[in-house]
Coordinates of C-alpha atoms in Angstrom, one line a residue:
Chain U
D1 CA -17.7 4.6 9.7
T2 CA -14.2 2.9 9.1
A3 CA -13.8 1.2 5.4
V4 CA -11.1 -0.8 6.1
S5 CA -11.0 -1.6 10.2
Q6 CA -8.0 -3.6 11.8
T7 CA -7.3 -5.3 15.3
P8 CA -5.5 -4.8 17.3
K9 CA -3.5 -1.8 16.1
Y10 CA -0.4 -2.2 18.8
L11 CA 0.6 -6.2 19.8
V12 CA 3.8 -6.6 21.7
T13 CA 4.3 -9.9 22.4
Q14 CA 7.3 -12.7 23.0
M15 CA 9.3 -15.0 20.7
G16 CA 7.5 -18.0 20.0
N17 CA 3.9 -17.0 20.6
D18 CA 1.0 -16.9 18.4
K19 CA -1.0 -14.2 17.4
S20 CA -4.1 -13.2 15.2
I21 CA -4.4 -9.8 13.6
K22 CA -8.4 -9.8 12.3
C23 CA -9.5 -7.2 9.3
E24 CA -12.9 -6.7 8.3
Q25 CA -14.1 -4.1 5.5
N26 CA -17.6 -3.0 5.0
L27 CA -17.3 -1.7 1.4
G28 CA -18.8 -5.1 -0.2
H29 CA -15.5 -5.2 -1.6
D30 CA -14.5 -8.8 -3.1
T31 CA -11.3 -9.0 -3.0
M32 CA -8.9 -8.4 0.3
Y33 CA -4.9 -8.0 1.3
W34 CA -2.5 -8.3 3.4
Y35 CA 0.5 -6.1 3.3
K36 CA 4.0 -5.7 5.5
Q37 CA 5.9 -2.7 6.1
D38 CA 9.3 -3.3 6.9
S39 CA 11.5 -1.0 9.5
K40 CA 12.3 0.7 6.2
K41 CA 8.8 1.6 5.3
F42 CA 8.9 -0.8 2.3
L43 CA 5.5 -2.7 1.8
K44 CA 5.2 -5.6 -0.2
I45 CA 2.2 -7.7 -0.3
M46 CA 1.5 -11.1 1.5
F47 CA -1.5 -12.7 0.6
S48 CA -4.8 -11.8 -1.3
Y49 CA -8.4 -13.7 -1.8
N50 CA -10.8 -12.9 -4.0
N51 CA -14.3 -14.2 -2.7
K52 CA -12.7 -16.3 0.2
E53 CA -10.5 -17.7 -2.7
L54 CA -6.7 -17.6 -2.1
I55 CA -5.2 -15.7 -5.6
I56 CA -1.9 -14.3 -4.3
N57 CA 0.1 -16.3 -1.6
E58 CA 3.8 -14.7 -2.1
T59 CA 7.0 -16.0 -0.7
V60 CA 6.4 -16.1 2.8
P61 CA 7.1 -18.9 5.7
N62 CA 4.5 -21.1 6.5
R63 CA 4.0 -19.4 10.0
F64 CA 1.9 -16.8 8.5
S65 CA -1.8 -18.3 7.7
P66 CA -4.3 -16.1 6.3
K67 CA -8.4 -17.0 6.6
S68 CA -11.1 -15.8 5.2
P69 CA -14.3 -16.7 6.4
D70 CA -16.0 -14.2 4.6
K71 CA -16.2 -12.0 2.0
A72 CA -15.9 -9.0 4.6
H73 CA -13.2 -10.5 6.6
L74 CA -9.4 -11.5 6.4
N75 CA -7.3 -12.8 9.6
L76 CA -3.6 -13.4 9.5
H77 CA -2.8 -15.6 12.1
I78 CA 0.8 -16.0 12.8
N79 CA 2.3 -19.1 14.5
S80 CA 5.8 -19.0 16.4
L81 CA 6.4 -15.6 16.1
E82 CA 10.3 -14.6 15.6
L83 CA 12.1 -11.3 16.1
G84 CA 11.9 -10.6 12.3
D85 CA 8.5 -10.7 12.2
S86 CA 8.4 -7.3 13.9
A87 CA 6.8 -4.7 11.2
V88 CA 3.3 -2.6 10.7
Y89 CA 0.8 -5.4 8.4
F90 CA -1.8 -3.4 6.6
C91 CA -4.9 -4.8 5.7
A92 CA -6.5 -3.8 2.4
S93 CA -9.6 -4.5 -0.1
S94 CA -10.9 -3.4 -4.0
Q95 CA -13.5 -4.2 -5.9
F96 CA -12.3 -6.5 -8.8
G97 CA -14.0 -5.6 -11.7
T98 CA -14.0 -3.9 -15.0
G99 CA -11.8 -1.5 -13.4
G100 CA -9.2 -3.8 -13.7
S101 CA -5.7 -2.7 -12.6
G102 CA -7.4 0.7 -12.1
N103 CA -9.4 -0.4 -9.0
T104 CA -8.6 1.6 -6.5
I105 CA -7.1 -0.4 -3.1
Y106 CA -8.3 0.7 0.4
F107 CA -6.3 0.3 3.3
G108 CA -6.3 -0.3 6.9
E109 CA -5.2 1.8 9.5
G110 CA -2.0 -1.0 10.1
S111 CA -1.3 -3.0 13.0
W112 CA 2.1 -2.8 14.7
L113 CA 3.8 -5.8 15.7
T114 CA 6.6 -6.0 18.1
V115 CA 7.9 -9.2 18.7
V116 CA 10.6 -9.4 21.9
Chain W
G1 CA 9.2 -8.6 -12.9
D2 CA 7.6 -5.4 -12.5
S3 CA 9.4 -2.7 -10.1
V4 CA 9.1 1.2 -8.7
T5 CA 11.5 3.4 -8.3
Q6 CA 11.6 6.1 -6.1
M7 CA 13.8 8.9 -6.1
E8 CA 15.4 8.7 -2.6
G9 CA 14.5 11.2 0.6
P10 CA 14.3 12.3 2.7
V11 CA 13.4 15.6 1.2
T12 CA 13.0 18.9 3.0
L13 CA 11.4 21.8 2.2
S14 CA 10.6 25.2 3.5
E15 CA 6.6 25.9 3.4
E16 CA 5.3 27.2 -0.1
A17 CA 8.4 25.6 -2.3
F18 CA 7.9 23.6 -5.1
L19 CA 7.6 19.6 -5.3
T20 CA 8.8 17.3 -7.5
I21 CA 9.2 13.4 -5.9
N22 CA 10.4 11.4 -9.3
C23 CA 8.8 7.8 -9.9
T24 CA 9.3 5.8 -12.9
Y25 CA 8.3 1.9 -13.3
T26 CA 9.0 -1.3 -15.5
A27 CA 6.4 -3.2 -16.3
T28 CA 4.8 -5.3 -19.1
G29 CA 1.6 -4.5 -20.7
Y30 CA -0.6 -1.5 -19.3
P31 CA -0.2 -1.3 -15.4
S32 CA -2.3 1.1 -13.8
L33 CA -0.3 4.0 -11.6
F34 CA -0.7 5.1 -7.9
W35 CA 0.7 7.5 -5.2
Y36 CA -0.4 6.9 -1.8
V37 CA 0.5 8.9 1.3
Q38 CA 1.4 7.8 4.9
Y39 CA 1.2 10.8 7.3
P40 CA 3.1 9.6 10.5
G41 CA 1.5 7.1 12.4
E42 CA -1.5 6.0 10.0
G43 CA -2.4 4.3 7.3
L44 CA -1.8 4.7 3.4
Q45 CA -4.6 6.7 2.0
L46 CA -4.7 6.9 -2.2
L47 CA -3.8 10.8 -2.7
L48 CA -4.4 9.9 -6.7
K49 CA -4.2 7.3 -9.8
A50 CA -4.0 7.3 -13.5
T51 CA -5.2 4.3 -15.5
K52 CA -3.3 4.8 -19.1
A53 CA -1.4 6.9 -20.6
D54 CA -1.5 10.6 -21.1
D55 CA -3.8 10.4 -18.3
K56 CA -3.3 13.4 -15.3
G57 CA -4.2 12.4 -11.6
S58 CA -4.7 15.2 -9.3
N59 CA -5.9 15.9 -5.5
K60 CA -5.2 18.5 -2.8
G61 CA -3.0 20.4 -5.0
F62 CA -1.1 17.4 -6.1
E63 CA -0.3 16.0 -9.7
A64 CA 1.0 13.1 -11.7
T65 CA 0.6 12.9 -15.3
Y66 CA 1.0 8.8 -16.9
R67 CA 4.3 9.4 -19.2
K68 CA 4.2 6.0 -21.2
E69 CA 7.4 6.9 -23.1
T70 CA 9.3 7.5 -20.4
T71 CA 7.7 5.0 -18.2
S72 CA 7.1 7.7 -15.5
F73 CA 4.8 9.4 -12.6
H74 CA 6.4 12.1 -10.8
L75 CA 4.6 13.8 -8.5
E76 CA 3.9 17.3 -8.3
K77 CA 2.6 20.3 -6.0
G78 CA 3.4 24.2 -6.9
S79 CA 3.3 25.2 -3.1
V80 CA 3.8 23.1 0.0
Q81 CA 2.2 23.1 3.3
V82 CA 4.1 22.1 6.7
S83 CA 0.7 19.3 6.7
D84 CA 2.1 17.5 3.4
S85 CA 5.1 16.2 5.8
A86 CA 4.8 12.6 5.1
V87 CA 6.0 9.5 3.4
Y88 CA 4.8 9.3 0.0
F89 CA 5.0 5.8 -2.2
C90 CA 4.5 5.3 -5.9
A91 CA 2.9 2.4 -6.9
L92 CA 2.1 0.2 -9.8
S93 CA -1.4 -2.2 -10.4
K94 CA -1.1 -4.9 -12.8
G95 CA -2.6 -8.3 -12.9
S96 CA -2.6 -11.3 -14.9
S97 CA -5.0 -11.3 -18.1
G98 CA -8.1 -12.5 -17.6
G99 CA -7.5 -12.8 -13.8
S100 CA -8.3 -11.5 -10.4
N101 CA -4.8 -11.0 -9.4
Y102 CA -4.0 -7.5 -8.8
K103 CA -1.8 -6.2 -6.4
L104 CA 0.4 -3.4 -6.2
T105 CA 3.8 -2.8 -6.1
F106 CA 5.0 -0.6 -4.0
G107 CA 8.4 2.1 -4.5
K108 CA 10.6 2.5 -1.5
G109 CA 8.8 5.9 -0.2
T110 CA 10.0 9.3 -0.2
L111 CA 9.6 10.9 3.2
L112 CA 8.9 14.4 2.8
T113 CA 9.1 17.0 5.3
V114 CA 7.8 20.4 5.5
N115 CA 9.0 23.2 7.6
P116 CA 7.4 26.5 8.5

C-alpha cells in the first residue's frame, strides 16, 4: 500500500489556469507538508499542517492555497498559474511526537507540473 | 537561518569505487540530520538519519556520522553499484521549542552516476 499518494503525477496546463494537486497519507500521521522542487532539484518547504492547522507558511505567493479537510489529506490549489510555477511538488507526512526533530518525514512520489 | 551545504556534483564513479559526499550544516540548537535519495523519475526516500551527536546512521551499505564538532554529516559507501546512481540530499530537521513546526531544510543535492 502506498503510504503517501498524490495525484496527478503529471500535469500540463496553460498559463492562467487554476489547478489542484491532491495528497493522502495512510500512515496515521498528524502532520503533512508540501515541498517544491525546482528545475535545479532544489527542495524547499511551502506549507505544513498539524492536525488540520496551518503551522508553517513559507514565503509563497497567495495564489497557492493549501487545504486540509482532515489529518489524512492535504490538497494544494494553485490559481492563475504562471510559467515559473513549473516544478515538481512533493507531499509529505510525519508524526509529531516525542521523537521531535528526529521523526522521519515520508514523501510522496511527486507531481510534475508544467505550465505552458 | 538554518542551512545545509553539500558538495557540488555531479559525481561520477566506477562500480566498486569508494563514495564520499560531504555535507555540513549551520543551525542553532540540536537538529536531526538526514540523507534522502531520489532515483530518476521517483520521489524522495529516506536513506539514513541521526538524531544526536556521534550517532551513526546506516542503511544499504551507506553510513554517515553526526559530528557536532565539525557540524558535518558526510555520506560514505565502501563499494558503489550502478543501482546507486541517484541524487542524494542532505537535510536537517529542527523546530521551535514546544512547537510542532518541524521541517526539513535541504542541501542542493548531489547527482551520483556510477558506471559499470
